[in-house]
Amino acid sequence: MHGFALNDIFKIGIGPSSSHTMGPMHAAQHFMSNLEQTLGNGSLKVSVTLHGSLAATGDGHGTPGAVTAGLVGHHYETVTLPDIESIWDTATATGVMRSLSGHEIHFNPSHDLLRDMEPLASHPNGMTFRAWAGDALIDEKQYFSVGGGMVEDQMGHALATSPLPVGDAPFPYKSMEELVRWCDQEKLSIAQLQARNEHFCLKREEYDPIAAKLWAVMSDCIDRGLSTEGQLPGGLNVKRRASTLWNRLLNNSHGDKAPANAAQRAMVYAMAVNEENAAGGRLVTAPTNGAAGIVPAVLRAHLDEHKLNEAGVNRHVSTFLRTATAIGGLFKMNASISGAEVGCQGEVGAAASMAAAGLTAAMGGSPRQIENAAEIAVEHCLGLTCDPIGGLVQVPCIERNGMGAVKAIAASDLALAGDGQFMISLDQVIDTVRETGKDMDSRYKETARGGLAIHGLKIPVTAVEC
Ligand code: SF4
């Protein structure tokens, strides 16, 4: 594995969960699309077994509807909540669905969607898909939802939005040290090198369509979160606060376009995104749904502060997101971005590190200053546990994204004030995330069996849906 692409780390999808909603939908869609290509016009009967954490999540957490929509051929990037509800109603009422490519699929969630509370050996989030033509079992495959919407098959190969194949990237790297060495040798910024690894030559003035598309979805999500009030679903009775907080900032600044300071704005932007996530809204994984608020919040706060023309905005967005991609890829390669594996240090910690790096790059920092910012941000998230109340990605997750955004801005400020010399490297801190995650008791890794999850218990715990 020699680096990740922009679309691997940042994926347009839906809430509330990258591992429990987006990943299972992608796995189901992949299983069926492979079968349909070889099937001709015949009909199929399908069963799906959810293992471990996915089984424990239950009907209320989105996995069954996501899998059913995936079997029909929907993808998380384009599916809507009404799509999922309509397919679910048809499947449960008739047991027969018509796929987007016209095949008849026999699947009734009430008896063809099975739950096995025991996790498979490879990962806590496993799935087994089986298909029959008549009485003959014609296919059986296992998939694993490994975090951030990424899915691996039983051979450990990533699906579709996959890491670049070994040898494919012109400047392969597996560590920050290798990445900085390439930048020095080729006289490229981290963002430019990241783009070239995707065979995309990013010149200073060039429009970056992939980054621009991601930013449009991120930005919409912030705006929706800032303008929506009410209560979040799930039974905790959590009230949305981003809208009220934003209006408070606006009033304090007498209606200025960019009220208060960047950290205050970023905190509210991050909470707006994570309230949208909790409500099942459209968003971009960054690198997961649970930690999706930090990167867009810091980027929006940065753009607020700089009066850029359209080309300038595009350039800063591209530089920010492509730099953040490189850092997120290092976490994925050398530790984890899954709360089930290493706790929240791999989600909010990784996101804060990515945002600090992106901001430092957009501010013109050197590769070593970017590394320093990324290292500071995650260093102060080490040991961060995952213990949300009720297993819902609401408390403490929404505020935690706000705090992560503030931390990212502070880390970038510290790094930009320095000379790129520092004691602990980013590679060392990422290794520490991995080792700390290994030592962390399972009660603090997306099981909702310890910490805040039990002290603040208000509704029955199932499993975390980050
Ligand atoms: S506490 Fe857990 S569920 Fe919440 S954001 Fe962190 S990793 Fe995700």
CSV table of C-alpha atoms and ligand atoms in Angstrom, one decimal:
chain,number,residue,atom,x,y,z
A,1,MET,CA,0.0,0.0,0.0
A,2,HIS,CA,1.7,3.2,-1.2
A,3,GLY,CA,-0.6,6.1,-0.4
A,4,PHE,CA,-4.3,6.9,-0.7
A,5,ALA,CA,-6.3,9.0,-3.2
A,6,LEU,CA,-8.4,12.0,-2.4
A,7,ASN,CA,-11.6,10.0,-2.9
A,8,ASP,CA,-10.4,7.2,-0.6
A,9,ILE,CA,-10.0,9.5,2.5
A,10,PHE,CA,-12.9,11.9,1.6
A,11,LYS,CA,-16.0,10.1,0.4
A,12,ILE,CA,-19.4,11.7,-0.3
A,13,GLY,CA,-21.9,9.7,1.6
A,14,ILE,CA,-24.7,9.8,4.2
A,15,GLY,CA,-24.9,9.7,8.0
A,16,PRO,CA,-25.0,8.5,10.6
A,17,SER,CA,-22.2,6.0,10.1
A,18,SER,CA,-19.3,5.4,7.7
A,19,SER,CA,-18.7,1.9,9.0
A,20,HIS,CA,-22.3,0.9,9.7
A,21,THR,CA,-24.2,2.7,6.9
A,22,MET,CA,-21.9,3.5,4.0
A,23,GLY,CA,-19.6,0.4,4.2
A,24,PRO,CA,-22.4,-2.2,4.3
A,25,MET,CA,-24.2,-0.5,1.4
A,26,HIS,CA,-21.0,-0.5,-0.6
A,27,ALA,CA,-20.4,-4.2,0.2
A,28,ALA,CA,-23.9,-5.2,-0.9
A,29,GLN,CA,-23.7,-3.2,-4.1
A,30,HIS,CA,-20.3,-4.8,-4.9
A,31,PHE,CA,-21.6,-8.3,-4.3
A,32,MET,CA,-24.6,-7.9,-6.5
A,33,SER,CA,-23.0,-5.9,-9.3
A,34,ASN,CA,-20.4,-8.7,-9.8
A,35,LEU,CA,-23.2,-11.4,-9.9
A,36,GLU,CA,-25.5,-9.4,-12.2
A,37,GLN,CA,-22.7,-9.1,-14.8
A,38,THR,CA,-22.6,-13.0,-15.1
A,39,LEU,CA,-26.3,-13.7,-14.5
A,40,GLY,CA,-28.1,-12.9,-17.8
A,41,ASN,CA,-31.8,-12.3,-17.2
A,42,GLY,CA,-32.4,-14.7,-14.3
A,43,SER,CA,-33.6,-13.9,-10.9
A,44,LEU,CA,-31.7,-14.4,-7.6
A,45,LYS,CA,-32.4,-15.2,-4.0
A,46,VAL,CA,-30.0,-13.5,-1.6
A,47,SER,CA,-29.3,-13.7,2.1
A,48,VAL,CA,-27.0,-11.4,4.2
A,49,THR,CA,-25.5,-12.2,7.6
A,50,LEU,CA,-24.3,-9.3,9.7
A,51,HIS,CA,-21.6,-10.3,12.2
A,52,GLY,CA,-20.3,-8.8,15.4
A,53,SER,CA,-20.8,-5.0,15.8
A,54,LEU,CA,-22.9,-4.8,12.6
A,55,ALA,CA,-25.3,-7.4,14.0
A,56,ALA,CA,-25.5,-5.7,17.4
A,57,THR,CA,-26.4,-2.4,15.8
A,58,GLY,CA,-29.9,-3.5,15.0
A,59,ASP,CA,-32.7,-2.1,12.9
A,60,GLY,CA,-32.5,1.4,14.4
A,61,HIS,CA,-29.0,2.1,13.3
A,62,GLY,CA,-29.3,2.1,9.5
A,63,THR,CA,-27.4,-1.1,8.5
A,64,PRO,CA,-30.4,-3.2,7.4
A,65,GLY,CA,-31.8,-0.4,5.2
A,66,ALA,CA,-28.3,0.4,3.8
A,67,VAL,CA,-27.6,-3.2,2.9
A,68,THR,CA,-31.0,-3.6,1.2
A,69,ALA,CA,-30.5,-0.4,-0.9
A,70,GLY,CA,-27.0,-1.7,-1.8
A,71,LEU,CA,-28.4,-5.0,-3.0
A,72,VAL,CA,-30.6,-3.1,-5.4
A,73,GLY,CA,-27.5,-1.2,-6.7
A,74,HIS,CA,-27.6,2.1,-4.9
A,75,HIS,CA,-24.3,3.7,-3.9
A,76,TYR,CA,-23.8,5.9,-0.8
A,77,GLU,CA,-22.7,8.8,-2.8
A,78,THR,CA,-26.0,9.2,-4.6
A,79,VAL,CA,-28.6,7.4,-2.5
A,80,THR,CA,-31.2,9.4,-0.6
A,81,LEU,CA,-33.1,8.6,2.6
A,82,PRO,CA,-36.4,8.4,0.6
A,83,ASP,CA,-34.7,5.8,-1.7
A,84,ILE,CA,-33.7,3.7,1.2
A,85,GLU,CA,-37.1,3.9,2.9
A,86,SER,CA,-38.9,3.0,-0.4
A,87,ILE,CA,-36.7,0.0,-1.1
A,88,TRP,CA,-37.0,-1.2,2.5
A,89,ASP,CA,-40.8,-0.9,2.4
A,90,THR,CA,-41.0,-3.0,-0.9
A,91,ALA,CA,-38.6,-5.7,0.4
A,92,THR,CA,-40.4,-6.1,3.8
A,93,ALA,CA,-43.9,-6.1,2.2
A,94,THR,CA,-43.2,-8.3,-0.8
A,95,GLY,CA,-39.8,-10.0,-0.5
A,96,VAL,CA,-39.1,-9.1,-4.1
A,97,MET,CA,-37.0,-6.2,-5.4
A,98,ARG,CA,-36.1,-5.0,-8.8
A,99,SER,CA,-32.4,-3.9,-9.1
A,100,LEU,CA,-31.4,-0.7,-10.9
A,101,SER,CA,-30.2,-2.9,-13.8
A,102,GLY,CA,-33.5,-4.7,-14.0
A,103,HIS,CA,-32.9,-8.0,-12.2
A,104,GLU,CA,-35.4,-9.6,-9.9
A,105,ILE,CA,-34.0,-10.1,-6.4
A,106,HIS,CA,-35.8,-12.2,-3.8
A,107,PHE,CA,-34.8,-10.8,-0.4
A,108,ASN,CA,-37.1,-10.3,2.6
A,109,PRO,CA,-35.1,-8.6,5.4
A,110,SER,CA,-37.4,-10.3,8.0
A,111,HIS,CA,-35.9,-13.7,7.3
A,112,ASP,CA,-33.1,-13.2,4.8
A,113,LEU,CA,-31.1,-10.6,6.9
A,114,LEU,CA,-29.5,-12.6,9.7
A,115,ARG,CA,-27.6,-11.5,12.7
A,116,ASP,CA,-24.6,-13.3,14.3
A,117,MET,CA,-23.4,-11.5,17.4
A,118,GLU,CA,-20.0,-13.2,17.3
A,119,PRO,CA,-17.6,-11.2,15.2
A,120,LEU,CA,-15.6,-12.8,12.5
A,121,ALA,CA,-11.9,-13.4,13.3
A,122,SER,CA,-10.6,-10.7,10.9
A,123,HIS,CA,-12.5,-7.6,12.0
A,124,PRO,CA,-15.5,-6.6,14.3
A,125,ASN,CA,-17.6,-5.4,11.3
A,126,GLY,CA,-18.0,-8.5,9.1
A,127,MET,CA,-20.7,-9.4,6.5
A,128,THR,CA,-21.5,-12.7,4.6
A,129,PHE,CA,-23.5,-12.5,1.4
A,130,ARG,CA,-25.0,-15.6,-0.3
A,131,ALA,CA,-26.8,-15.9,-3.6
A,132,TRP,CA,-28.9,-18.7,-5.1
A,133,ALA,CA,-30.2,-19.3,-8.6
A,134,GLY,CA,-33.1,-21.7,-8.1
A,135,ASP,CA,-31.9,-24.2,-5.4
A,136,ALA,CA,-28.2,-23.8,-6.3
A,137,LEU,CA,-25.9,-21.7,-4.1
A,138,ILE,CA,-24.0,-19.8,-6.8
A,139,ASP,CA,-21.9,-17.3,-4.8
A,140,GLU,CA,-20.8,-16.7,-1.2
A,141,LYS,CA,-18.5,-13.8,-0.1
A,142,GLN,CA,-17.4,-12.1,3.1
A,143,TYR,CA,-16.7,-8.4,3.4
A,144,PHE,CA,-15.4,-6.2,6.2
A,145,SER,CA,-16.3,-2.5,6.9
A,146,VAL,CA,-12.9,-1.3,8.1
A,147,GLY,CA,-13.6,2.4,8.8
A,148,GLY,CA,-14.3,5.6,7.0
A,149,GLY,CA,-16.7,3.8,4.6
A,150,MET,CA,-13.8,1.6,3.3
A,151,VAL,CA,-14.6,-2.0,2.6
A,152,GLU,CA,-12.3,-5.0,2.2
A,153,ASP,CA,-13.1,-8.4,0.7
A,154,GLN,CA,-12.1,-11.7,2.3
A,155,MET,CA,-8.7,-11.5,0.6
A,156,GLY,CA,-8.0,-8.1,2.3
A,157,HIS,CA,-8.4,-6.2,-1.0
A,158,ALA,CA,-10.1,-2.8,-0.8
A,159,LEU,CA,-13.1,-2.2,-3.0
A,160,ALA,CA,-13.6,0.5,-5.6
A,161,THR,CA,-12.3,3.6,-3.9
A,162,SER,CA,-9.1,1.6,-3.3
A,163,PRO,CA,-5.6,2.5,-2.4
A,164,LEU,CA,-3.4,3.0,-5.4
A,165,PRO,CA,-2.0,-0.4,-6.5
A,166,VAL,CA,1.6,-1.0,-5.5
A,167,GLY,CA,3.9,0.5,-8.1
A,168,ASP,CA,1.1,2.6,-9.6
A,169,ALA,CA,2.0,5.9,-7.8
A,170,PRO,CA,5.0,7.6,-9.2
A,171,PHE,CA,6.1,8.7,-5.7
A,172,PRO,CA,5.1,5.9,-3.3
A,173,TYR,CA,5.5,6.5,0.4
A,174,LYS,CA,4.6,4.7,3.5
A,175,SER,CA,5.8,7.2,6.1
A,176,MET,CA,6.0,11.0,6.6
A,177,GLU,CA,9.7,10.7,6.4
A,178,GLU,CA,9.5,9.2,2.8
A,179,LEU,CA,6.8,11.7,1.9
A,180,VAL,CA,9.0,14.7,2.9
A,181,ARG,CA,12.0,13.1,1.1
A,182,TRP,CA,10.0,13.0,-2.1
A,183,CYS,CA,8.9,16.6,-1.7
A,184,ASP,CA,12.5,17.7,-1.2
A,185,GLN,CA,13.8,15.7,-4.1
A,186,GLU,CA,11.1,16.6,-6.6
A,187,LYS,CA,10.7,20.2,-5.4
A,188,LEU,CA,6.9,19.7,-4.9
A,189,SER,CA,4.6,20.5,-2.1
A,190,ILE,CA,2.8,17.7,-0.3
A,191,ALA,CA,-0.4,18.6,-2.2
A,192,GLN,CA,1.3,18.6,-5.6
A,193,LEU,CA,2.9,15.3,-4.9
A,194,GLN,CA,-0.3,13.8,-3.7
A,195,ALA,CA,-2.0,14.9,-6.9
A,196,ARG,CA,0.7,13.5,-9.1
A,197,ASN,CA,0.4,10.1,-7.3
A,198,GLU,CA,-3.2,10.2,-8.6
A,199,HIS,CA,-1.8,11.1,-12.1
A,200,PHE,CA,-3.2,14.5,-11.8
A,201,CYS,CA,-0.8,17.3,-12.5
A,202,LEU,CA,-1.7,20.1,-10.2
A,203,LYS,CA,-0.3,23.4,-11.2
A,204,ARG,CA,-0.8,26.5,-9.1
A,205,GLU,CA,-3.5,28.0,-11.2
A,206,GLU,CA,-5.2,24.8,-12.1
A,207,TYR,CA,-8.8,24.0,-11.1
A,208,ASP,CA,-9.0,20.8,-9.1
A,209,PRO,CA,-12.5,19.3,-9.9
A,210,ILE,CA,-12.3,16.4,-7.3
A,211,ALA,CA,-11.4,18.7,-4.4
A,212,ALA,CA,-14.0,21.3,-5.6
A,213,LYS,CA,-16.8,18.7,-5.7
A,214,LEU,CA,-15.9,17.5,-2.2
A,215,TRP,CA,-15.8,21.0,-0.9
A,216,ALA,CA,-19.2,21.8,-2.3
A,217,VAL,CA,-20.8,18.9,-0.4
A,218,MET,CA,-18.8,19.8,2.8
A,219,SER,CA,-19.9,23.4,2.5
A,220,ASP,CA,-23.6,22.6,1.9
A,221,CYS,CA,-23.5,20.3,5.0
A,222,ILE,CA,-22.1,23.2,7.2
A,223,ASP,CA,-24.8,25.5,5.9
A,224,ARG,CA,-27.6,23.0,6.5
A,225,GLY,CA,-26.3,22.4,10.0
A,226,LEU,CA,-26.1,26.1,10.8
A,227,SER,CA,-29.7,26.7,9.7
A,228,THR,CA,-31.5,23.6,11.1
A,229,GLU,CA,-33.0,23.4,14.6
A,230,GLY,CA,-34.8,20.7,16.5
A,231,GLN,CA,-34.0,17.4,18.1
A,232,LEU,CA,-31.7,14.7,16.8
A,233,PRO,CA,-33.1,11.2,16.3
A,234,GLY,CA,-32.1,8.1,18.3
A,235,GLY,CA,-33.8,8.6,21.7
A,236,LEU,CA,-31.3,10.7,23.6
A,237,ASN,CA,-33.3,13.8,23.1
A,238,VAL,CA,-30.2,15.7,22.1
A,239,LYS,CA,-31.1,19.2,20.9
A,240,ARG,CA,-29.3,20.7,17.9
A,241,ARG,CA,-27.1,23.7,19.0
A,242,ALA,CA,-25.1,24.8,16.0
A,243,SER,CA,-27.8,27.2,14.7
A,244,THR,CA,-28.2,28.9,18.1
A,245,LEU,CA,-24.5,29.1,18.6
A,246,TRP,CA,-24.0,30.6,15.1
A,247,ASN,CA,-26.6,33.3,15.7
A,248,ARG,CA,-25.0,34.1,19.0
A,249,LEU,CA,-21.7,34.7,17.2
A,250,LEU,CA,-23.4,36.8,14.5
A,251,ASN,CA,-25.1,39.0,17.1
A,252,ASN,CA,-21.9,39.4,19.1
A,253,SER,CA,-20.2,40.7,16.0
A,254,HIS,CA,-23.0,43.0,14.9
A,255,GLY,CA,-23.7,40.9,11.8
A,256,ASP,CA,-20.2,40.8,10.3
A,257,LYS,CA,-19.8,38.2,7.6
A,258,ALA,CA,-16.9,36.6,9.5
A,259,PRO,CA,-17.9,37.0,13.2
A,260,ALA,CA,-15.6,36.2,16.2
A,261,ASN,CA,-12.3,34.5,15.7
A,262,ALA,CA,-11.4,31.5,13.5
A,263,ALA,CA,-11.4,29.0,16.4
A,264,GLN,CA,-14.9,30.1,17.6
A,265,ARG,CA,-16.3,29.8,14.1
A,266,ALA,CA,-14.6,26.5,13.4
A,267,MET,CA,-16.0,25.0,16.6
A,268,VAL,CA,-19.6,25.9,15.5
A,269,TYR,CA,-19.0,24.7,11.9
A,270,ALA,CA,-17.8,21.4,13.1
A,271,MET,CA,-20.8,20.9,15.4
A,272,ALA,CA,-23.1,21.8,12.5
A,273,VAL,CA,-21.6,19.0,10.4
A,274,ASN,CA,-21.8,16.4,13.1
A,275,GLU,CA,-25.4,17.3,13.9
A,276,GLU,CA,-26.2,16.8,10.2
A,277,ASN,CA,-24.4,13.4,10.4
A,278,ALA,CA,-26.4,12.4,13.5
A,279,ALA,CA,-29.6,13.2,11.5
A,280,GLY,CA,-28.6,11.0,8.5
A,281,GLY,CA,-27.7,13.9,6.3
A,282,ARG,CA,-25.4,14.1,3.3
A,283,LEU,CA,-21.7,14.7,4.1
A,284,VAL,CA,-18.1,13.8,3.3
A,285,THR,CA,-16.2,11.3,5.4
A,286,ALA,CA,-13.1,13.1,6.8
A,287,PRO,CA,-11.8,10.5,7.4
A,288,THR,CA,-14.9,9.0,9.0
A,289,ASN,CA,-18.5,10.2,9.6
A,290,GLY,CA,-18.0,10.5,13.4
A,291,ALA,CA,-15.1,12.9,12.8
A,292,ALA,CA,-16.5,14.5,9.7
A,293,GLY,CA,-16.8,18.0,11.1
A,294,ILE,CA,-13.2,19.0,11.8
A,295,VAL,CA,-11.6,19.2,8.3
A,296,PRO,CA,-14.5,21.2,6.7
A,297,ALA,CA,-14.8,23.4,9.8
A,298,VAL,CA,-11.1,24.4,9.7
A,299,LEU,CA,-11.2,24.9,6.0
A,300,ARG,CA,-14.3,27.1,6.1
A,301,ALA,CA,-12.8,29.2,8.9
A,302,HIS,CA,-9.6,29.6,6.9
A,303,LEU,CA,-11.5,30.8,3.8
A,304,ASP,CA,-13.6,33.2,5.9
A,305,GLU,CA,-10.4,35.0,6.9
A,306,HIS,CA,-8.9,35.4,3.5
A,307,LYS,CA,-10.6,37.5,0.9
A,308,LEU,CA,-9.9,35.2,-2.1
A,309,ASN,CA,-11.3,35.3,-5.6
A,310,GLU,CA,-12.8,32.1,-7.1
A,311,ALA,CA,-9.4,30.8,-8.4
A,312,GLY,CA,-7.9,31.5,-5.0
A,313,VAL,CA,-10.6,29.6,-3.2
A,314,ASN,CA,-10.1,26.6,-5.5
A,315,ARG,CA,-6.4,26.6,-5.0
A,316,HIS,CA,-6.6,26.8,-1.2
A,317,VAL,CA,-9.3,24.1,-1.1
A,318,SER,CA,-7.2,21.8,-3.3
A,319,THR,CA,-4.0,22.4,-1.2
A,320,PHE,CA,-5.9,21.9,2.1
A,321,LEU,CA,-7.7,18.7,1.1
A,322,ARG,CA,-4.9,17.0,-0.8
A,323,THR,CA,-2.4,17.7,2.1
A,324,ALA,CA,-5.0,16.3,4.5
A,325,THR,CA,-5.4,13.2,2.3
A,326,ALA,CA,-1.7,12.4,2.6
A,327,ILE,CA,-1.8,12.7,6.4
A,328,GLY,CA,-5.1,10.6,6.6
A,329,GLY,CA,-3.5,8.0,4.4
A,330,LEU,CA,-0.5,7.7,6.8
A,331,PHE,CA,-3.0,7.0,9.7
A,332,LYS,CA,-4.8,4.4,7.7
A,333,MET,CA,-1.6,2.7,6.6
A,334,ASN,CA,0.3,2.7,9.9
A,335,ALA,CA,-2.4,2.8,12.7
A,336,SER,CA,-6.1,2.9,12.0
A,337,ILE,CA,-9.0,5.4,11.4
A,338,SER,CA,-11.5,3.0,13.1
A,339,GLY,CA,-12.7,3.8,16.6
A,340,ALA,CA,-13.3,0.0,17.0
A,341,GLU,CA,-9.6,-0.6,16.5
A,342,VAL,CA,-7.8,2.3,18.3
A,343,GLY,CA,-10.5,4.4,19.9
A,344,CYS,CA,-11.3,8.0,19.1
A,345,GLN,CA,-7.6,9.0,18.7
A,346,GLY,CA,-7.9,7.3,15.3
A,347,GLU,CA,-11.0,9.3,14.3
A,348,VAL,CA,-11.1,12.8,15.9
A,349,GLY,CA,-7.3,12.5,16.5
A,350,ALA,CA,-6.6,11.7,12.9
A,351,ALA,CA,-9.1,14.3,11.7
A,352,ALA,CA,-7.5,17.1,13.8
A,353,SER,CA,-4.1,16.1,12.5
A,354,MET,CA,-5.3,16.2,8.9
A,355,ALA,CA,-7.0,19.6,9.4
A,356,ALA,CA,-3.9,21.0,11.1
A,357,ALA,CA,-1.8,19.8,8.2
A,358,GLY,CA,-4.2,21.2,5.6
A,359,LEU,CA,-4.4,24.6,7.2
A,360,THR,CA,-0.6,24.8,7.6
A,361,ALA,CA,-0.2,24.0,3.9
A,362,ALA,CA,-2.9,26.5,2.8
A,363,MET,CA,-1.0,29.1,4.9
A,364,GLY,CA,2.2,28.4,3.0
A,365,GLY,CA,3.9,26.2,5.5
A,366,SER,CA,6.9,24.0,4.6
A,367,PRO,CA,6.5,20.2,4.5
A,368,ARG,CA,8.3,20.1,7.9
A,369,GLN,CA,6.0,22.7,9.4
A,370,ILE,CA,3.0,20.7,8.0
A,371,GLU,CA,4.4,17.6,9.7
A,372,ASN,CA,4.8,19.5,12.9
A,373,ALA,CA,1.2,20.8,12.9
A,374,ALA,CA,-0.1,17.3,12.2
A,375,GLU,CA,2.0,15.8,14.9
A,376,ILE,CA,1.0,18.4,17.6
A,377,ALA,CA,-2.7,18.0,16.8
A,378,VAL,CA,-2.7,14.2,17.2
A,379,GLU,CA,-0.2,14.1,20.1
A,380,HIS,CA,-2.8,15.8,22.3
A,381,CYS,CA,-5.4,13.3,21.3
A,382,LEU,CA,-3.4,10.2,22.3
A,383,GLY,CA,-5.4,7.8,24.4
A,384,LEU,CA,-8.7,9.4,23.4
A,385,THR,CA,-11.4,6.7,24.0
A,386,CYS,CA,-14.6,6.0,22.1
A,387,ASP,CA,-17.4,5.8,24.6
A,388,PRO,CA,-20.5,7.6,23.2
A,389,ILE,CA,-23.7,7.5,25.2
A,390,GLY,CA,-26.2,5.0,23.9
A,391,GLY,CA,-23.9,4.1,21.1
A,392,LEU,CA,-25.1,7.1,19.2
A,393,VAL,CA,-22.6,9.4,17.5
A,394,GLN,CA,-23.9,12.4,19.4
A,395,VAL,CA,-22.5,12.7,23.0
A,396,PRO,CA,-19.6,13.4,23.2
A,397,CYS,CA,-18.9,13.2,19.5
A,398,ILE,CA,-20.6,16.4,18.3
A,399,GLU,CA,-18.7,18.6,20.8
A,400,ARG,CA,-15.6,16.5,20.4
A,401,ASN,CA,-15.5,17.6,16.7
A,402,GLY,CA,-15.8,21.2,17.8
A,403,MET,CA,-12.8,20.8,20.2
A,404,GLY,CA,-10.9,18.9,17.5
A,405,ALA,CA,-11.3,21.9,15.2
A,406,VAL,CA,-10.0,24.3,17.8
A,407,LYS,CA,-7.1,22.0,18.5
A,408,ALA,CA,-6.2,21.8,14.8
A,409,ILE,CA,-6.1,25.6,14.5
A,410,ALA,CA,-3.9,25.9,17.6
A,411,ALA,CA,-1.5,23.2,16.3
A,412,SER,CA,-1.2,25.0,13.0
A,413,ASP,CA,-0.4,28.3,14.7
A,414,LEU,CA,2.3,26.7,16.8
A,415,ALA,CA,3.9,25.0,13.8
A,416,LEU,CA,3.8,28.1,11.7
A,417,ALA,CA,5.5,30.0,14.5
A,418,GLY,CA,8.3,27.4,14.6
A,419,ASP,CA,11.1,26.6,12.3
A,420,GLY,CA,10.2,23.1,11.4
A,421,GLN,CA,12.5,21.6,14.1
A,422,PHE,CA,10.7,19.3,16.6
A,423,MET,CA,11.4,16.4,18.9
A,424,ILE,CA,8.8,13.8,18.0
A,425,SER,CA,8.0,13.0,14.4
A,426,LEU,CA,4.6,12.4,13.0
A,427,ASP,CA,5.6,8.8,12.2
A,428,GLN,CA,6.4,8.2,15.9
A,429,VAL,CA,3.1,9.7,17.1
A,430,ILE,CA,1.1,7.5,14.6
A,431,ASP,CA,3.0,4.5,15.8
A,432,THR,CA,2.0,5.5,19.3
A,433,VAL,CA,-1.7,5.7,18.3
A,434,ARG,CA,-1.4,2.2,17.0
A,435,GLU,CA,0.3,0.8,20.1
A,436,THR,CA,-2.0,2.8,22.5
A,437,GLY,CA,-5.0,1.4,20.6
A,438,LYS,CA,-3.7,-2.1,21.1
A,439,ASP,CA,-3.4,-1.6,24.8
A,440,MET,CA,-6.8,0.1,25.1
A,441,ASP,CA,-9.4,-2.0,26.9
A,442,SER,CA,-12.2,-3.0,24.5
A,443,ARG,CA,-14.7,-1.2,26.7
A,444,TYR,CA,-13.4,2.0,25.3
A,445,LYS,CA,-13.3,1.0,21.6
A,446,GLU,CA,-16.8,1.5,20.1
A,447,THR,CA,-18.5,-1.0,22.3
A,448,ALA,CA,-20.3,1.5,24.5
A,449,ARG,CA,-19.6,-0.7,27.5
A,450,GLY,CA,-17.4,1.8,29.5
A,451,GLY,CA,-16.6,5.4,30.2
A,452,LEU,CA,-19.2,8.0,29.4
A,453,ALA,CA,-21.4,5.4,27.8
A,454,ILE,CA,-22.3,3.8,31.1
A,455,HIS,CA,-22.2,6.9,33.3
A,456,GLY,CA,-24.5,8.9,31.0
A,457,LEU,CA,-26.7,6.0,30.1
A,458,LYS,CA,-30.2,7.1,29.2
A,459,ILE,CA,-31.2,4.6,26.5
A,460,PRO,CA,-30.3,1.0,25.9
A,461,VAL,CA,-26.9,0.5,24.4
A,462,THR,CA,-26.6,-1.5,21.2
A,463,ALA,CA,-23.4,-0.7,19.5
A,464,VAL,CA,-21.6,2.4,18.3
A,465,GLU,CA,-22.4,3.5,14.8
A,466,CYS,CA,-19.5,5.8,14.1
B,1,SF4,S1,-16.2,9.0,20.4
B,1,SF4,FE1,-16.3,7.2,19.1
B,1,SF4,S2,-18.3,7.4,18.0
B,1,SF4,FE2,-17.7,9.4,18.8
B,1,SF4,S3,-16.5,10.5,17.2
B,1,SF4,FE3,-15.0,9.4,18.5
B,1,SF4,S4,-14.7,7.4,17.5
B,1,SF4,FE4,-16.6,8.3,16.6
